[in-house]
Short mmCIF file of C-alpha atoms in Angstrom, two decimals:
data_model
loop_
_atom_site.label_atom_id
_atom_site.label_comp_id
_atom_site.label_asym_id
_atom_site.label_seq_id
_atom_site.Cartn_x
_atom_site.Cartn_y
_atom_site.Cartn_z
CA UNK A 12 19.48 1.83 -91.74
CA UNK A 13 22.84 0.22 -90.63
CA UNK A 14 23.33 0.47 -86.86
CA UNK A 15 27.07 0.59 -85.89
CA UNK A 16 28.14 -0.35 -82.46
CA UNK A 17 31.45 0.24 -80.81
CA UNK A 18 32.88 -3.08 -78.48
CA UNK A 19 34.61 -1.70 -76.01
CA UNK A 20 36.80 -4.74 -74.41
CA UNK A 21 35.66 -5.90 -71.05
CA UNK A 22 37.93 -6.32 -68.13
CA UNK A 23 37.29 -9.23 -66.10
CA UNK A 24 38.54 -9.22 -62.52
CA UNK A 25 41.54 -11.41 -61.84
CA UNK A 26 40.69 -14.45 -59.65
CA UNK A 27 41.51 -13.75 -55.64
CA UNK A 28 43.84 -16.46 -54.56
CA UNK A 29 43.18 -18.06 -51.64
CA UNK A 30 46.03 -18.35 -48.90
CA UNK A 31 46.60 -21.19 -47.49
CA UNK A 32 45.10 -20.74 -44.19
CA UNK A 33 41.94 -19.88 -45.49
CA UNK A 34 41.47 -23.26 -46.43
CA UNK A 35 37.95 -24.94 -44.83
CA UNK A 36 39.40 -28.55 -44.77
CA UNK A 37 42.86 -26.96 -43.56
CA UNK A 38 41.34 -25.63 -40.75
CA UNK A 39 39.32 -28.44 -40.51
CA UNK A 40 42.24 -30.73 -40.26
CA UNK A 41 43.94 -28.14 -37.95
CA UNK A 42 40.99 -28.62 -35.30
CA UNK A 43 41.16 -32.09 -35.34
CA UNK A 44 45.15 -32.54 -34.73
CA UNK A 45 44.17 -29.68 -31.93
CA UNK A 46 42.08 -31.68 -30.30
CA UNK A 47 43.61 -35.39 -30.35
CA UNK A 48 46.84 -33.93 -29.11
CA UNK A 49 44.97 -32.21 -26.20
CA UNK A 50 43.03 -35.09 -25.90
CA UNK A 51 46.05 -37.61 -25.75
CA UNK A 52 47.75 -35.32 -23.48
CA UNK A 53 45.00 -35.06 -21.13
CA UNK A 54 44.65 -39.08 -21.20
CA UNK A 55 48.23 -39.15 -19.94
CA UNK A 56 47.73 -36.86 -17.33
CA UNK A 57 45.17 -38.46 -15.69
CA UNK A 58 46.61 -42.36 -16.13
CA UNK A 59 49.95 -41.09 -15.24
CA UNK A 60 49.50 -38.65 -12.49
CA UNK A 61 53.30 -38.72 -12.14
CA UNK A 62 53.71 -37.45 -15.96
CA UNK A 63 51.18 -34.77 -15.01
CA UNK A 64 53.77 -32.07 -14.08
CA UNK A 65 56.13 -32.65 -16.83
CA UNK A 66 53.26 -32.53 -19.24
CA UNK A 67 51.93 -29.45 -17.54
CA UNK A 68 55.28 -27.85 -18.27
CA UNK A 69 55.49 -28.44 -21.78
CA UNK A 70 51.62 -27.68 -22.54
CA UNK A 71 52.63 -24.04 -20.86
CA UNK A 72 55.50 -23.56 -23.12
CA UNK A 73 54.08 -24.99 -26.57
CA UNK A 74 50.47 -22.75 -26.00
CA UNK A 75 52.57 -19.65 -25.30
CA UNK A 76 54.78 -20.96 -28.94
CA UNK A 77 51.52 -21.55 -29.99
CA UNK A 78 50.12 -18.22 -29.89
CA UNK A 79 53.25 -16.30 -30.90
CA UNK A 80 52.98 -18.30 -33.77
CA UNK A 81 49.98 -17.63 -34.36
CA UNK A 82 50.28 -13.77 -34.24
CA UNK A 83 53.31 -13.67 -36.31
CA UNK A 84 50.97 -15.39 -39.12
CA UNK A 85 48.35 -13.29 -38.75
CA UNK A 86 50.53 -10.10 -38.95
CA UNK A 87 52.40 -11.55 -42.11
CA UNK A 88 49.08 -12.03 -44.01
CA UNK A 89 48.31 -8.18 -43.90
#
């Protein structure tokens, strides 16, 4: 007795790439930048009290750059 048996070819799935952003060590290294420029700017305003108000100023205006940035990446990923 001679069993035949049909090979149908297998489809493998194609590999997901990864976007940038999902990175662990990006984000990682993301974090830390975060928090030694908050850090260092927090140093200044409390050695320099005189430096706090321009500092103040320009914290406001890069968090609200910050998170428009941050939306416009998160709606270009979808």
């Amino acid at each position: 007795m001679s069993a035949t048996i049909d090979r149908q070819p297998q489809h493998q799935p194609a590999p997901q790439q990864s976007t940038p952003g999902s990175d662990p060590v990006v984000l990682l290294l993301v974090g830390i930048v975060v928090v030694l420029v908050l850090g260092a700017t927090g140093y200044l305003c409390v050695v320099h009290r005189s430096l706090a108000g321009p500092i103040g100023a320009v914290g406001g205006v890069a968090s609200a750059l910050g998170a428009a940035f941050g939306v416009a990446l998160a709606l270009r990923r979808r």
